[in-house]
Amino acid sequence: MRITALAGGIGGSRFLRGLLRAEPDAEVTVIGNTADDITLHGLHVSPDLDTVMYTLGGGIDEAQGWGRAAETHTVAEELAEYGAEAPWFTLGDRDLATHLIRTRMLTAGYPLSAVTEALCDRWRPGVRLIPMTDDRVETHVVIGDDEGGEKAIHFQEWWVRLHAEAPARRIVLVGAEQAKPAPGVLDAIAGADVILLPPSNPVVSIGPILAVPGIRDAVRAASAPKVGLSPIIGGSPVRGMADAALTAIGVPTTAAGVAELFADLLDGWLVDTVDEAATQQVEAAGIRARAVPLWMTDPDTTAAMARAALDLAAEVRTT
Amino acid sequence: MRITALAGGIGGSRFLRGLLRAEPDAEVTVIGNTADDITLHGLHVSPDLDTVMYTLGGGIDEAQGWGRAAETHTVAEELAEYGAEAPWFTLGDRDLATHLIRTRMLTAGYPLSAVTEALCDRWRPGVRLIPMTDDRVETHVVIGDDEGGEKAIHFQEWWVRLHAEAPARRIVLVGAEQAKPAPGVLDAIAGADVILLPPSNPVVSIGPILAVPGIRDAVRAASAPKVGLSPIIGGSPVRGMADAALTAIGVPTTAAGVAELFADLLDGWLVDTVDEAATQQVEAAGIRARAVPLWMTDPDTTAAMARAALDLAAEVRTT
């Protein structure tokens, strides 16, 4: 079975691990979000790609959900001593090696997709990981400034430095209109048996992937059933601050609200059992909905979620 | 008193520390060798400048003589896991932060001299440290290859990876002919009250500095007395593998041999007490010579060496 998933960082990665446990023989392609990417200290950092790679490759800090296990922060301490930029974005020492390799290859002219493949040679994540695009797309968040005006800041500054507490007026995907899907992306969508939208942030993870011209249309046109899992349980994000991002685009922080954001392409949608009432609203939008436990508390539970998503895909395919 | 010194790495730095102890009120300008510089993992590494900066700024690994105290090597371990280049050149984590800052500033268009000044804002080495040039000069070593021919390798590969064991046929200073002295270099030479050549490697540390067009002439033309200290004691280098480098250029590994290498510009030369017999040979070349203890075993001994160099400078100035 060929499964193609669109994935952000922590939520997507944990789900993918459950998916590989549920369906170990599947040929899984992951289209990763790169709009969170940021250049720090001259290094190209791809947080979401790395979270997928580290999580599936056995290098993730399990408790934290991002970054490397057994991480140290010596370089960051030294950078701070020099008064370097962005001390709020801590780069771990182990993680930094990844960014050094990535930056060196990008500088040498390799596209991000080739770099990602090279990095995965070490991590062997068990999936084919492709960035959504080799072009620069950057999520910027427009917030109010001190003079009553507004300013756009990089997503990471809003998310990490400001903890998404500054109300987001708009979310702008810089470069998205000019971006092209990375090699392999459209083929992975067209050739999939199932397309999955894991419980990733719908606005700043799945959103940017679908914003790359051609990808949303390809998903919509694909013959495979498209099934997603709600990242909202009982009106709150499973983790992270997805509510702040949803509010910015005027979408209610509900399992049904997120489904409607993707109504043009979804065939099926899983909500958590506490949101069972939402299934009616989702089905009214023409999307098959089921309520199953969606807390990714451990690998078995997560595998069961993935199983439920594949079952729902099979169901919509045959009916 | 304005003192200008031409310095390589470990030997030069230790001597400079003694000099500052001997003459705390002196205004010391250090012209640093950059021909050992190497780009690794996309980072611009300036080993000699950093050794001066760390030694005088209190950050050096005292036992080793180079690199940072309390150093860790997490990034290097991770780079090795990726199969990255040059695993023989270990970059410590603390040290790496310096290279990140340097590389970022160079990429932004700052010349190395401005970058060095910025790095010294943190380290406050108590001297003005200027790279010999803002241009790229790289020491390459020509050795034999496996097919009976020869090949040129970067100095660091010869020194660090091959431990200078592959006989050097020639030493080539790539870019030296086109290089210009960095801003401030010629003024520091012309305006000095004393010019010192610390016991640095004469071939690959002092040699490249003097090979930048204009510097050797400026030293020769300067009104200040020029005094050097032999890096060779009893026919062996004080440390490092200067003998291998001297052999490559056909100069005997003796205190007198090195003095003759700089005979066109030296007014005075200190040899170690074990080399007292060499003073005659040096004086025959028109250079005032004295024999004093030259082992930099501790700061006081090193300060006494510096004192002896300044005394010899005063002596040649007045006679």
XYZ file of C-alpha atoms in Angstrom:
638
model
C 0.000 0.000 0.000
C 1.298 3.442 -0.948
C 0.436 6.010 1.665
C 1.194 9.704 1.254
C 0.955 11.952 4.288
C 1.264 15.714 4.662
C 3.083 16.376 7.892
C 4.128 19.169 10.182
C 6.289 18.584 13.223
C 5.510 16.858 16.494
C 1.909 15.759 15.934
C 2.589 14.584 12.422
C 5.728 12.703 13.406
C 4.115 10.860 16.289
C 1.231 9.897 14.068
C 3.610 8.651 11.378
C 5.339 6.447 13.905
C 1.997 4.934 14.775
C 1.238 4.525 11.078
C 4.454 2.571 10.491
C 3.595 0.366 13.448
C 0.077 -0.229 12.147
C 1.184 -0.831 8.562
C 4.863 -1.827 8.580
C 4.885 -2.896 4.927
C 3.346 0.277 3.580
C 5.394 2.469 1.276
C 5.001 5.796 3.012
C 5.866 9.155 1.489
C 5.810 12.160 3.772
C 5.469 15.644 2.328
C 6.966 17.859 4.983
C 6.224 21.447 5.838
C 9.141 23.801 5.292
C 7.410 27.111 5.967
C 8.684 26.999 9.575
C 12.247 26.961 8.262
C 14.462 29.707 9.566
C 18.031 30.842 9.006
C 19.854 31.286 12.297
C 23.552 32.025 12.690
C 23.826 31.472 8.966
C 22.413 27.952 9.258
C 19.325 26.676 7.477
C 17.079 25.122 10.107
C 14.161 22.929 8.989
C 12.343 22.157 12.239
C 9.488 20.097 10.824
C 11.596 17.968 8.483
C 14.003 17.286 11.323
C 11.252 16.378 13.751
C 9.954 13.784 11.283
C 13.464 12.501 10.603
C 14.522 12.321 14.244
C 11.230 10.863 15.462
C 11.121 8.082 12.882
C 14.897 7.609 12.932
C 15.143 7.126 16.680
C 16.949 10.352 17.509
C 14.154 12.464 18.960
C 13.922 13.870 22.474
C 10.828 11.871 23.391
C 9.649 14.010 26.287
C 9.987 17.265 24.402
C 8.808 15.956 21.046
C 11.384 17.955 19.082
C 15.160 18.183 19.037
C 17.669 15.455 19.737
C 17.765 13.024 22.640
C 20.641 13.554 25.101
C 21.053 17.037 23.696
C 23.584 19.567 24.998
C 23.694 23.313 24.399
C 27.316 24.334 24.529
C 27.409 26.105 21.173
C 24.264 28.065 22.033
C 25.775 29.200 25.325
C 28.855 30.414 23.505
C 26.795 32.163 20.845
C 24.958 33.966 23.626
C 28.313 35.060 25.078
C 29.025 36.690 21.729
C 25.637 38.402 21.867
C 24.414 36.501 18.808
C 20.919 36.834 17.372
C 17.783 35.039 18.484
C 18.825 33.590 21.854
C 15.176 32.561 22.229
C 15.660 29.874 19.577
C 17.991 27.391 21.181
C 19.902 25.176 18.802
C 21.191 22.052 20.482
C 24.695 20.818 19.698
C 23.572 17.536 18.126
C 20.867 19.257 16.160
C 23.328 21.865 14.974
C 25.362 19.252 13.118
C 22.285 18.550 10.975
C 21.989 22.238 10.133
C 25.684 22.461 9.287
C 25.386 19.584 6.827
C 22.164 20.990 5.376
C 23.555 24.493 4.974
C 26.758 23.282 3.401
C 24.865 21.204 0.838
C 22.418 24.020 0.082
C 25.345 26.416 -0.359
C 26.917 23.908 -2.719
C 23.777 24.083 -4.832
C 21.832 20.987 -3.853
C 18.087 21.529 -3.528
C 16.520 20.975 -0.107
C 14.889 17.765 -1.351
C 18.292 16.261 -2.203
C 19.718 17.476 1.095
C 16.839 15.908 2.989
C 17.408 12.619 1.203
C 21.109 12.758 2.136
C 20.314 13.452 5.789
C 17.834 10.575 5.784
C 20.646 8.279 4.613
C 21.815 8.467 8.181
C 18.464 8.403 9.958
C 16.644 5.838 7.830
C 13.224 6.993 8.962
C 11.413 4.208 7.104
C 9.507 6.714 4.990
C 10.421 8.772 1.980
C 10.576 12.312 3.325
C 10.191 15.106 0.752
C 9.977 18.797 1.558
C 6.842 20.402 0.121
C 9.053 22.640 -2.022
C 12.689 23.383 -2.775
C 11.804 27.063 -2.898
C 11.734 29.443 0.018
C 8.345 29.720 1.664
C 8.233 31.340 5.084
C 5.290 31.763 7.403
C 5.178 35.282 8.753
C 2.700 36.442 11.361
C 1.310 39.966 11.362
C 0.923 41.365 14.878
C 0.373 44.825 16.337
C 3.402 46.959 17.033
C 3.997 49.480 19.825
C 2.982 52.472 17.712
C -0.532 51.233 16.975
C 0.532 49.904 13.596
C 1.403 46.360 12.715
C 4.439 44.339 11.775
C 5.191 40.940 10.304
C 7.503 38.624 12.192
C 8.808 35.189 11.343
C 6.582 32.387 12.531
C 9.304 31.084 14.840
C 9.593 34.440 16.548
C 5.849 34.485 17.134
C 5.690 30.853 18.173
C 8.891 30.414 20.175
C 9.735 33.880 21.440
C 6.219 35.242 21.928
C 4.559 31.866 22.684
C 1.815 32.873 20.207
C 0.546 35.299 22.844
C 0.623 38.349 20.587
C -2.705 38.138 18.718
C -2.062 37.203 15.099
C -3.932 39.515 12.742
C -2.947 37.686 9.589
C -0.729 34.845 8.565
C 1.307 35.448 5.423
C 3.100 32.709 3.522
C 5.984 34.616 2.003
C 7.031 33.095 -1.297
C 4.206 30.578 -1.456
C 2.747 31.933 -4.692
C 6.029 31.482 -6.548
C 6.923 28.117 -5.044
C 6.873 24.879 -6.978
C 6.270 21.460 -5.429
C 9.555 19.631 -4.842
C 10.366 16.765 -7.221
C 8.297 13.726 -6.293
C 5.571 15.571 -4.419
C 2.905 15.554 -7.104
C 3.727 11.974 -8.122
C 3.438 10.819 -4.514
C 0.013 12.415 -4.303
C -1.235 11.133 -7.671
C 0.129 7.628 -7.098
C -1.045 7.148 -3.530
C -3.516 4.497 -2.430
C -4.371 6.603 0.609
C -3.670 10.243 1.412
C -3.525 11.126 5.090
C -3.639 14.431 6.923
C -2.150 13.659 10.350
C -3.139 15.723 13.392
C -0.714 18.525 12.559
C -1.374 22.223 12.964
C -3.898 22.968 10.202
C -2.838 26.584 9.717
C 0.933 26.618 9.942
C 1.797 22.993 9.081
C -0.785 21.499 6.716
C -1.838 24.933 5.454
C 1.531 25.909 3.940
C 1.917 22.523 2.247
C -1.460 22.933 0.562
C -0.582 26.542 -0.295
C 2.227 25.521 -2.643
C 0.607 25.991 -6.058
C -0.392 22.621 -7.469
C -0.431 20.608 -4.262
C -3.966 21.318 -3.103
C -5.299 20.694 -6.602
C -3.313 17.453 -6.832
C -4.697 16.207 -3.526
C -8.218 17.102 -4.575
C -7.754 15.384 -7.958
C -6.058 12.262 -6.598
C -7.989 9.025 -6.904
C -6.966 7.942 -3.401
C -9.300 8.489 -0.470
C -8.172 11.412 1.681
C -8.565 11.029 5.399
C -7.557 13.412 8.123
C -7.335 13.332 11.904
C -8.416 16.256 14.031
C -5.624 18.056 15.868
C -8.332 19.607 18.058
C -9.843 17.585 20.892
C -12.656 19.031 22.964
C -12.046 22.516 21.625
C -8.325 22.609 22.411
C -5.249 21.743 20.412
C -3.756 18.352 21.236
C -0.555 20.259 21.750
C 1.010 23.507 20.660
C -0.954 26.675 20.131
C -3.060 25.829 17.096
C -5.952 27.795 18.583
C -3.985 31.043 18.218
C -3.299 30.234 14.589
C -6.903 29.194 13.864
C -8.215 32.386 15.442
C -5.944 34.372 13.123
C -7.684 32.924 10.085
C -11.173 33.065 11.593
C -11.683 29.346 12.010
C -13.214 28.011 15.242
C -10.944 25.804 17.339
C -13.122 22.746 16.958
C -12.759 19.359 15.341
C -15.470 20.300 12.858
C -13.969 23.729 12.178
C -10.704 22.205 11.041
C -12.494 19.624 8.880
C -14.306 22.436 7.086
C -10.974 24.098 6.349
C -10.156 21.046 4.247
C -13.701 20.271 3.094
C -12.794 20.604 -0.587
C -10.432 17.669 -0.428
C -11.344 15.433 2.534
C -13.246 12.179 2.146
C -12.963 11.164 5.778
C -12.263 12.822 9.127
C -11.556 11.328 12.503
C -12.504 13.215 15.627
C -11.859 12.201 19.194
C -14.563 10.365 21.106
C -15.244 13.497 23.174
C -16.142 15.251 19.922
C -18.555 12.581 18.743
C -21.274 15.216 18.388
C -19.125 16.962 15.771
C -19.371 14.022 13.386
C -22.846 15.154 12.297
C -21.594 18.608 11.388
C -18.641 17.137 9.514
C -20.841 14.691 7.622
C -23.152 17.552 6.719
C -20.150 19.019 4.893
C -19.929 15.817 2.830
C -17.082 14.240 4.781
C -17.373 10.766 6.296
C -16.651 11.155 10.035
C -15.870 8.768 12.858
C -15.093 9.318 16.529
C -12.156 7.322 17.927
C -9.594 8.006 20.671
C -7.138 10.558 19.259
C -4.743 11.137 22.144
C -1.342 9.860 20.982
C -0.407 8.742 24.486
C 1.712 5.794 23.408
C 2.737 3.966 20.220
C -0.035 1.361 20.471
C -2.760 3.952 20.869
C -1.266 5.912 17.994
C -1.109 2.794 15.837
C -4.795 2.224 16.557
C -5.541 5.766 15.374
C -3.629 5.131 12.168
C -5.497 1.866 11.744
C -8.799 3.707 12.170
C -7.728 6.258 9.534
C -6.839 3.487 7.075
C -10.121 1.690 7.842
C -12.046 4.871 7.152
C -10.080 5.288 3.897
C -11.024 1.740 2.885
C -14.624 2.452 3.744
C -14.901 5.611 1.650
C -13.067 3.914 -1.211
C -15.589 1.104 -1.490
C -18.721 3.159 -1.044
C 55.640 51.987 24.116
C 54.114 50.736 20.896
C 55.056 47.147 20.193
C 54.099 45.330 17.019
C 54.459 41.561 16.908
C 53.994 39.093 14.062
C 52.408 35.989 15.510
C 51.435 32.469 14.638
C 49.543 30.236 17.029
C 50.659 28.603 20.237
C 54.249 29.837 20.520
C 53.347 33.354 19.516
C 50.391 33.497 21.889
C 52.319 32.264 24.894
C 55.071 34.749 24.181
C 52.539 37.570 23.864
C 51.111 36.700 27.254
C 54.611 36.999 28.699
C 55.076 40.292 26.860
C 51.912 41.773 28.386
C 53.109 40.652 31.798
C 56.551 42.183 31.239
C 55.190 45.424 29.792
C 51.577 45.853 30.932
C 51.297 49.443 29.724
C 52.573 48.778 26.227
C 50.263 49.315 23.298
C 50.623 45.987 21.530
C 49.491 45.283 17.997
C 49.565 41.676 16.840
C 49.644 40.877 13.142
C 48.234 37.383 12.966
C 48.888 34.633 10.478
C 45.821 33.617 8.478
C 47.447 31.227 6.012
C 46.476 28.302 8.273
C 42.827 29.259 7.869
C 40.601 26.523 6.551
C 36.961 26.185 5.593
C 35.384 23.173 7.260
C 31.707 22.268 7.190
C 31.169 25.629 5.527
C 32.739 27.463 8.467
C 35.725 29.774 8.233
C 38.242 28.607 10.821
C 41.176 30.898 11.732
C 43.268 28.749 14.061
C 46.090 31.210 14.701
C 43.914 34.265 15.268
C 41.775 32.247 17.657
C 44.754 30.886 19.560
C 45.975 34.444 20.157
C 42.475 35.603 21.109
C 41.712 32.694 23.422
C 45.171 32.664 25.041
C 45.201 36.364 25.814
C 41.465 36.469 26.554
C 41.536 33.672 29.113
C 39.650 31.078 27.094
C 42.441 28.788 25.974
C 42.902 25.118 26.810
C 46.150 25.634 28.712
C 47.441 22.087 28.516
C 46.816 21.739 24.799
C 47.771 25.273 23.866
C 44.976 25.631 21.331
C 41.186 25.390 21.439
C 38.880 26.299 24.261
C 39.124 25.318 27.914
C 36.440 22.892 29.131
C 35.755 22.002 25.523
C 33.229 19.397 24.396
C 32.913 17.718 20.990
C 29.269 16.869 20.540
C 28.827 18.591 17.185
C 31.951 16.893 15.815
C 30.660 13.484 16.906
C 27.397 14.143 15.115
C 29.156 15.404 11.991
C 31.140 12.164 11.961
C 27.863 10.207 12.170
C 26.818 11.978 8.981
C 30.138 11.020 7.386
C 31.167 14.657 7.096
C 34.522 15.781 5.699
C 37.805 16.056 7.562
C 37.074 14.093 10.738
C 40.789 14.526 11.499
C 40.220 18.213 12.228
C 38.139 18.245 15.367
C 36.144 21.366 15.980
C 35.132 21.748 19.598
C 31.643 22.946 20.435
C 32.771 26.158 22.140
C 35.238 26.888 19.388
C 32.578 26.258 16.771
C 30.512 29.190 18.026
C 33.425 31.468 17.127
C 33.491 30.054 13.606
C 29.735 30.458 13.239
C 29.952 34.132 14.172
C 32.988 34.653 11.924
C 31.405 32.908 8.948
C 28.148 34.766 9.315
C 29.933 38.132 9.394
C 32.164 37.230 6.448
C 29.116 36.103 4.487
C 27.466 39.414 5.317
C 30.436 41.147 3.704
C 32.589 42.202 6.633
C 36.328 41.783 6.059
C 38.180 39.380 8.333
C 39.857 42.288 10.123
C 36.473 43.726 11.134
C 35.247 40.274 12.141
C 38.346 39.730 14.271
C 37.792 43.062 15.980
C 34.173 42.073 16.704
C 35.220 38.710 18.153
C 37.820 40.471 20.309
C 35.036 42.657 21.744
C 34.142 39.574 23.714
C 37.636 38.300 24.507
C 39.399 41.596 25.242
C 42.848 40.112 24.653
C 44.637 43.303 25.719
C 46.252 43.670 22.290
C 44.997 44.910 18.973
C 44.777 41.773 16.862
C 44.838 42.289 13.077
C 44.934 39.505 10.509
C 47.860 39.893 8.111
C 45.398 40.277 5.243
C 41.681 40.317 4.525
C 42.374 38.335 1.367
C 42.570 34.593 1.073
C 46.069 33.211 1.495
C 46.362 29.499 2.107
C 49.456 27.473 2.856
C 49.512 24.331 0.735
C 52.122 21.643 1.069
C 53.342 19.669 -1.945
C 53.932 16.003 -1.093
C 54.434 12.858 -3.122
C 51.387 10.925 -4.242
C 50.868 7.184 -4.637
C 51.573 7.239 -8.385
C 55.074 8.680 -8.092
C 53.829 12.167 -8.823
C 53.045 14.886 -6.369
C 50.055 16.696 -5.006
C 49.363 19.821 -3.020
C 47.311 19.525 0.158
C 46.098 22.146 2.592
C 48.551 22.870 5.366
C 46.085 21.623 7.994
C 45.775 18.290 6.239
C 49.561 17.929 6.227
C 49.955 19.163 9.797
C 46.952 17.669 11.550
C 46.045 14.616 9.501
C 49.539 13.547 8.384
C 51.396 14.965 11.416
C 53.875 16.503 8.950
C 55.233 12.991 8.372
C 54.845 13.075 4.593
C 58.006 14.847 3.419
C 57.124 18.320 2.178
C 58.682 18.997 -1.217
C 57.546 22.588 -1.447
C 55.393 24.964 0.490
C 53.095 27.110 -1.611
C 51.293 30.170 -0.312
C 48.202 30.210 -2.504
C 46.967 33.751 -3.055
C 49.904 35.431 -1.333
C 51.024 37.362 -4.393
C 47.637 38.985 -4.817
C 47.019 39.679 -1.139
C 47.076 43.120 0.404
C 47.952 43.830 4.032
C 44.813 44.277 6.142
C 43.949 47.839 7.196
C 46.226 48.925 10.021
C 49.001 46.421 9.358
C 51.452 48.735 7.613
C 50.726 51.595 10.033
C 51.344 49.329 13.008
C 54.704 48.362 11.529
C 55.737 51.879 10.537
C 54.579 53.386 13.833
C 56.067 50.797 16.183
C 58.722 51.518 18.768
C 59.718 47.852 18.704
C 58.907 45.076 16.256
C 59.016 41.552 17.640
C 59.117 38.156 15.979
C 57.952 35.740 18.699
C 59.091 32.113 18.662
C 56.466 31.087 16.110
C 56.982 28.650 13.259
C 59.235 30.579 10.851
C 57.965 28.848 7.725
C 54.224 28.516 8.143
C 53.474 31.263 10.688
C 55.926 34.153 10.342
C 56.721 33.259 6.722
C 53.213 33.799 5.336
C 52.840 37.112 7.177
C 56.048 38.389 5.592
C 54.942 36.975 2.224
C 52.012 39.377 1.959
C 53.334 41.952 -0.507
C 54.358 45.079 1.352
C 54.748 43.617 4.827
C 58.329 42.410 4.603
C 59.413 45.694 3.008
C 57.573 47.661 5.684
C 59.275 45.729 8.473
C 62.653 46.215 6.846
C 62.010 49.930 6.359
C 60.581 50.559 9.826
C 62.621 52.727 12.136
C 61.932 50.472 15.114
C 64.453 47.831 16.127
C 63.365 44.350 15.075
C 64.069 41.551 17.470
C 63.168 37.904 17.153
C 63.251 34.870 19.405
C 64.374 31.495 18.151
C 61.642 28.835 17.953
C 64.443 26.257 17.711
C 66.257 25.170 20.851
C 69.179 22.765 20.604
C 68.297 21.823 17.056
C 64.650 20.982 17.743
C 61.464 23.003 17.575
C 60.201 24.226 20.951
C 56.944 22.574 19.951
C 55.148 21.572 16.806
C 56.900 20.230 13.752
C 58.814 23.266 12.528
C 61.720 21.027 11.512
C 59.585 19.390 8.825
C 58.635 22.801 7.472
C 62.216 24.119 7.600
C 63.496 21.055 5.770
C 60.959 21.713 3.020
C 62.497 25.105 2.335
C 66.086 23.928 2.769
C 66.813 25.741 6.006
C 68.663 23.911 8.803
C 66.685 23.390 12.004
C 68.971 25.537 14.109
C 68.646 28.792 15.988
C 71.113 30.390 13.568
C 69.425 28.926 10.514
C 66.120 30.589 11.369
C 67.847 33.911 12.096
C 69.393 33.840 8.622
C 65.932 33.347 7.135
C 65.085 36.790 8.491
C 68.570 38.331 8.156
C 67.347 41.093 5.861
C 65.141 42.565 8.560
C 66.405 41.477 11.993
C 68.414 43.731 14.267
C 68.480 41.336 17.200
C 67.955 37.622 17.827
C 67.599 35.685 21.028
C 68.715 32.081 21.185
C 68.400 29.730 24.098
C 71.340 29.340 26.476
C 72.039 25.863 25.044
C 72.585 27.536 21.672
C 75.030 30.141 22.965
C 77.574 29.021 20.381
C 75.165 30.068 17.645
C 75.339 33.712 18.654
C 78.629 34.104 16.806
C 77.171 32.788 13.590
C 74.149 35.081 13.965
C 76.278 38.110 14.682
C 78.378 37.299 11.628
C 75.189 37.830 9.640
C 74.956 41.335 11.103
C 72.338 40.520 13.744
C 72.944 41.301 17.438
C 72.485 38.009 19.312
C 72.055 37.059 22.963
C 71.566 33.709 24.673
C 68.837 33.594 27.343
C 66.463 30.854 28.566
C 63.786 30.453 25.903
C 61.604 27.662 27.278
C 58.192 29.206 27.948
C 57.602 26.957 30.921
C 55.535 29.464 32.899
C 54.338 33.069 32.648
C 57.243 34.478 34.682
C 59.877 32.771 32.555
C 58.067 33.935 29.450
C 57.882 37.485 30.778
C 61.649 37.374 31.340
C 62.124 36.303 27.708
C 59.993 39.226 26.570
C 61.956 41.527 28.839
C 65.196 40.239 27.286
C 63.811 40.874 23.799
C 62.852 44.443 24.727
C 66.237 44.989 26.345
C 67.964 43.787 23.198
C 65.736 46.136 21.172
C 66.753 49.050 23.396
C 70.370 48.071 23.006
C 70.330 47.965 19.206
C 68.333 51.195 19.103
C 70.968 53.147 20.978
C 74.017 51.734 19.279
